[in-house]
XYZ file of C-alpha atoms in Angstrom:
336
model
C 13.747 106.912 -26.296
C 16.218 109.628 -27.277
C 13.543 112.247 -26.343
C 13.583 111.143 -22.675
C 15.578 113.749 -20.781
C 14.388 113.328 -17.188
C 16.779 111.479 -14.826
C 16.540 107.739 -15.256
C 17.110 104.723 -12.972
C 16.636 101.457 -14.791
C 16.665 98.408 -12.518
C 17.043 95.220 -14.487
C 17.013 91.618 -13.334
C 19.386 89.023 -14.748
C 16.760 86.292 -14.146
C 14.069 88.205 -16.183
C 15.089 86.411 -19.417
C 11.536 86.112 -20.718
C 9.996 89.600 -20.294
C 11.655 92.736 -18.895
C 15.475 92.251 -18.970
C 16.007 93.345 -22.627
C 13.850 96.471 -22.165
C 15.576 97.562 -19.047
C 18.958 97.529 -20.848
C 17.725 98.921 -24.128
C 15.860 101.686 -22.352
C 19.067 102.634 -20.462
C 21.168 102.558 -23.563
C 19.022 104.730 -25.772
C 17.467 107.191 -23.237
C 18.567 110.778 -23.820
C 18.872 111.552 -20.199
C 22.214 113.187 -19.171
C 21.710 111.541 -15.659
C 20.887 107.882 -16.267
C 21.777 104.822 -14.254
C 21.544 101.028 -14.807
C 21.313 98.840 -11.741
C 21.214 95.053 -12.213
C 19.689 92.777 -9.549
C 18.748 89.139 -9.016
C 15.731 87.418 -7.476
C 12.040 87.331 -8.199
C 10.351 89.961 -10.386
C 8.815 91.710 -7.429
C 10.501 90.937 -4.167
C 13.908 92.577 -4.469
C 12.297 96.026 -4.749
C 11.250 95.554 -1.041
C 14.606 94.614 0.333
C 15.771 97.286 2.785
C 18.826 98.232 0.764
C 16.985 98.425 -2.583
C 14.257 100.584 -0.954
C 16.863 103.001 0.025
C 18.292 103.139 -3.510
C 14.894 104.040 -4.843
C 14.067 106.468 -2.111
C 17.383 108.316 -2.484
C 16.975 108.636 -6.228
C 13.407 109.948 -5.945
C 14.402 112.317 -3.065
C 17.209 113.761 -5.170
C 14.991 114.763 -8.120
C 11.551 115.248 -6.538
C 12.635 116.908 -3.245
C 16.036 118.295 -4.024
C 17.494 116.117 -1.165
C 20.454 114.466 -2.808
C 22.324 112.688 -0.061
C 24.046 110.267 -2.467
C 25.063 112.354 -5.415
C 22.526 111.300 -8.083
C 22.296 114.797 -9.430
C 26.108 115.302 -9.689
C 27.556 113.875 -12.960
C 30.174 111.336 -12.113
C 29.417 111.077 -8.388
C 27.395 107.874 -8.644
C 28.647 105.172 -11.085
C 26.258 104.850 -14.046
C 26.244 101.099 -14.027
C 26.115 98.812 -10.956
C 26.099 95.058 -11.452
C 25.398 92.044 -9.244
C 27.731 89.191 -10.291
C 26.302 85.683 -10.300
C 29.214 83.923 -8.848
C 28.777 80.552 -7.249
C 25.598 78.463 -6.778
C 23.044 80.181 -4.674
C 20.253 77.953 -5.811
C 17.023 79.707 -6.952
C 14.364 81.592 -5.104
C 16.589 82.010 -2.084
C 16.768 85.734 -1.328
C 19.258 85.411 1.509
C 21.820 83.362 -0.401
C 21.513 85.673 -3.449
C 22.464 88.681 -1.278
C 25.881 87.136 -1.027
C 26.505 87.651 -4.731
C 29.143 90.421 -5.088
C 28.525 93.856 -6.601
C 30.771 95.866 -8.923
C 30.502 99.389 -10.394
C 31.186 100.200 -14.034
C 31.440 103.277 -16.047
C 29.615 102.145 -19.215
C 27.377 99.497 -20.743
C 28.394 97.421 -22.454
C 31.461 97.168 -20.131
C 34.234 99.062 -22.053
C 36.800 96.277 -21.664
C 34.517 93.549 -23.058
C 36.316 90.934 -25.113
C 33.829 89.491 -27.636
C 34.935 85.844 -28.081
C 33.648 83.326 -30.566
C 32.965 79.744 -29.474
C 32.447 77.580 -32.444
C 29.835 74.738 -32.760
C 31.256 71.476 -34.017
C 29.513 68.448 -35.556
C 30.360 66.337 -32.507
C 28.332 68.767 -30.271
C 31.336 70.622 -29.013
C 31.700 74.375 -28.274
C 35.202 75.549 -28.740
C 37.217 78.785 -29.330
C 39.200 76.897 -31.913
C 37.817 77.315 -35.400
C 40.207 74.771 -37.029
C 37.420 72.276 -37.825
C 35.667 74.815 -40.163
C 38.581 74.480 -42.661
C 37.854 70.750 -43.166
C 36.717 69.738 -46.582
C 33.881 67.520 -45.425
C 30.439 68.863 -45.041
C 28.132 67.661 -42.327
C 24.797 68.531 -40.691
C 23.012 67.955 -37.393
C 19.299 67.454 -37.477
C 16.436 67.707 -34.995
C 12.681 67.698 -35.343
C 10.711 70.981 -35.841
C 7.771 71.966 -33.670
C 9.335 71.002 -30.421
C 7.538 71.839 -27.121
C 8.039 71.554 -23.389
C 6.330 68.148 -23.525
C 8.317 67.034 -26.615
C 11.654 68.863 -26.558
C 13.688 68.680 -29.691
C 17.204 69.839 -28.836
C 20.850 69.973 -29.800
C 23.255 70.868 -27.012
C 26.770 72.064 -27.721
C 29.168 71.889 -24.726
C 32.424 73.568 -23.886
C 35.383 71.875 -22.297
C 35.860 72.708 -18.662
C 37.051 76.316 -18.331
C 40.734 76.386 -17.343
C 40.335 79.549 -15.219
C 37.498 81.453 -13.614
C 35.819 83.430 -16.370
C 33.304 86.226 -16.346
C 30.608 86.566 -18.992
C 28.740 89.828 -18.804
C 26.929 91.515 -21.684
C 25.188 90.756 -24.981
C 25.309 87.311 -26.589
C 24.695 86.484 -30.285
C 24.704 83.261 -32.230
C 25.607 82.787 -35.908
C 24.083 79.691 -37.508
C 23.603 78.104 -40.936
C 20.182 76.372 -40.948
C 17.665 74.735 -43.227
C 14.496 72.623 -43.046
C 13.261 69.653 -44.990
C 9.690 68.343 -45.131
C 8.432 64.987 -44.025
C 7.831 62.446 -46.688
C 4.114 62.655 -46.493
C 3.829 66.027 -44.701
C 3.222 69.594 -45.656
C 6.004 71.774 -47.160
C 7.383 73.949 -44.354
C 7.720 77.654 -45.033
C 9.666 78.774 -41.897
C 11.979 77.794 -39.090
C 11.738 78.768 -35.452
C 15.085 78.917 -33.552
C 14.938 78.741 -29.755
C 18.439 79.407 -28.128
C 19.389 78.841 -24.475
C 22.710 79.394 -22.682
C 23.197 77.115 -19.627
C 25.853 76.906 -16.887
C 27.183 73.561 -15.668
C 28.858 73.450 -12.341
C 31.660 71.378 -10.932
C 29.256 68.618 -10.017
C 28.202 68.143 -13.604
C 24.719 69.461 -12.827
C 23.184 72.648 -14.252
C 23.213 75.761 -11.967
C 19.830 77.355 -12.017
C 18.954 80.972 -11.245
C 15.810 82.703 -10.003
C 13.305 83.515 -12.674
C 10.454 86.035 -12.800
C 8.057 83.957 -10.601
C 10.821 82.312 -8.461
C 11.071 79.450 -10.839
C 14.398 77.885 -11.923
C 15.824 79.423 -15.113
C 19.047 79.054 -17.147
C 21.497 81.878 -17.876
C 19.497 83.406 -20.775
C 17.549 82.657 -23.936
C 16.895 84.052 -27.383
C 14.666 83.465 -30.290
C 14.419 83.981 -34.124
C 11.870 83.114 -36.761
C 14.028 82.654 -39.893
C 11.681 84.532 -42.169
C 12.432 87.580 -40.019
C 16.164 87.206 -40.354
C 16.802 90.529 -42.173
C 19.049 92.966 -40.286
C 19.109 96.646 -40.695
C 22.799 97.470 -40.538
C 22.170 101.024 -41.471
C 20.006 101.811 -38.371
C 21.558 104.024 -35.782
C 20.944 101.328 -33.108
C 22.559 98.459 -34.910
C 25.619 96.994 -33.246
C 27.656 93.917 -33.968
C 26.844 92.678 -30.454
C 23.183 93.603 -30.868
C 21.797 93.170 -34.452
C 18.995 95.601 -35.249
C 15.745 94.212 -36.822
C 12.751 96.411 -37.849
C 10.249 93.522 -37.976
C 8.110 95.221 -40.545
C 5.969 93.368 -43.088
C 8.491 94.507 -45.845
C 11.264 92.589 -44.016
C 9.694 89.147 -44.305
C 11.872 86.851 -46.408
C 11.047 83.522 -47.943
C 12.175 80.243 -46.336
C 12.374 77.443 -48.964
C 12.792 73.822 -47.876
C 16.367 72.542 -48.607
C 17.989 75.970 -48.877
C 20.628 76.927 -46.302
C 20.185 80.287 -44.565
C 22.824 82.162 -42.598
C 21.279 83.867 -39.558
C 22.284 85.934 -36.601
C 20.312 85.293 -33.469
C 20.109 87.841 -30.598
C 20.371 86.183 -27.157
C 19.376 88.344 -24.275
C 22.047 89.976 -22.124
C 23.412 87.919 -19.270
C 25.960 87.583 -16.449
C 27.756 84.682 -14.883
C 31.165 84.012 -13.393
C 32.123 80.468 -14.548
C 34.352 78.850 -12.022
C 37.538 76.941 -13.085
C 36.294 73.524 -14.227
C 32.749 74.764 -15.057
C 31.195 74.571 -18.480
C 28.704 76.438 -20.730
C 26.135 74.811 -22.910
C 24.585 76.400 -26.018
C 21.191 74.745 -26.702
C 19.466 74.945 -30.064
C 15.876 73.784 -30.172
C 12.697 74.081 -32.184
C 10.474 74.959 -29.308
C 10.340 75.924 -25.617
C 12.692 74.103 -23.240
C 13.371 74.227 -19.458
C 13.266 77.720 -18.176
C 10.310 79.090 -20.247
C 8.028 79.345 -17.302
C 4.654 80.777 -18.218
C 5.944 82.510 -21.307
C 5.483 79.682 -23.770
C 5.227 79.711 -27.580
C 2.411 77.279 -28.193
C -0.297 79.156 -30.173
C -1.548 76.547 -32.693
C -2.168 79.160 -35.462
C 1.305 80.798 -35.063
C 3.168 77.531 -34.848
C 1.128 75.323 -37.144
C 2.347 72.086 -38.814
C 1.506 73.611 -42.194
C 4.116 76.313 -41.554
C 6.863 74.580 -39.538
C 6.515 70.689 -39.594
C 9.582 68.902 -40.791
C 13.263 68.334 -39.760
C 15.564 71.263 -38.990
C 19.301 71.210 -39.751
C 22.562 73.059 -38.777
C 25.141 72.829 -41.513
C 28.869 72.519 -41.115
C 31.836 72.596 -43.502
C 33.382 74.984 -46.012
C 31.514 78.320 -45.990
C 29.409 77.335 -42.964
C 30.596 79.007 -39.720
C 28.550 78.466 -36.638
C 29.411 80.177 -33.437
C 28.146 82.037 -30.342
C 29.801 85.250 -29.455
C 30.294 85.599 -25.693
C 31.167 88.809 -23.918
C 34.197 87.935 -21.734
C 35.229 90.465 -19.108
C 38.950 90.404 -18.157
C 39.840 91.152 -14.583
C 40.802 94.743 -13.790
């Protein structure tokens, strides 16, 4: 992507958590263009591009570089902010274009946002999610277990919940999870040789109900999702694109590592970028599962050869105690 030098306008959708969102942001980050812009929107995959105001954004960009008619300043470095974000503040429901137009917008000079405060929230054995890591110094070890091979029809889930936020808090950027996991076989079942991790970040409003957002097809989706097959846990920290907030994996056949039943593996899971403004009293939920859960839409992981009982059947575990830190890193944005 570094060879791309033409002007670039990447329009990403916060609700596109199953297909295009990651590519929009990665494309913007790594394109070699001197004039490149990232614009984040909400709504269905197709509809927002036909809003009057979004048509004008596209037209003005194309006019600037195809006709030489730059009425906005796209061709003048620094004239147009390189990053424009829509902020998901409040509950606009899902698939309601008019309500979503009330989400505020903000301009930024960089992605990730330069003032991001990456903050660890630690998973606890009592299903809590807290910035306090004191429990990890305890001498007792523990583990939480859930069945492997979950699916939309048979969801196998652990949900870790924060306390109510004490102040309005913005989360915008890249999310990662750090877990210590293992798998054990069933008494009379096959010996599993892998673990599939499905991660979801959810937003709970003041009513105690989850706030859903508009997905690709107008369906209700959570804040964001992420996935990892544990045999592909290897990270290439020497790669130029590796970042602490976005671990780099090459996904080559040489990178496949063994998964042995009963062994504990420390893994870092990339969760796709997101944005939300959590109101005072709201909560966040980190969901760990062994298969698709609500918000997967049509993009399900149910191929019987890829997710076979011979490979995955058993019980998955998350381990706690000395030497086992489990946390999600959230990109908090302080107010200007």
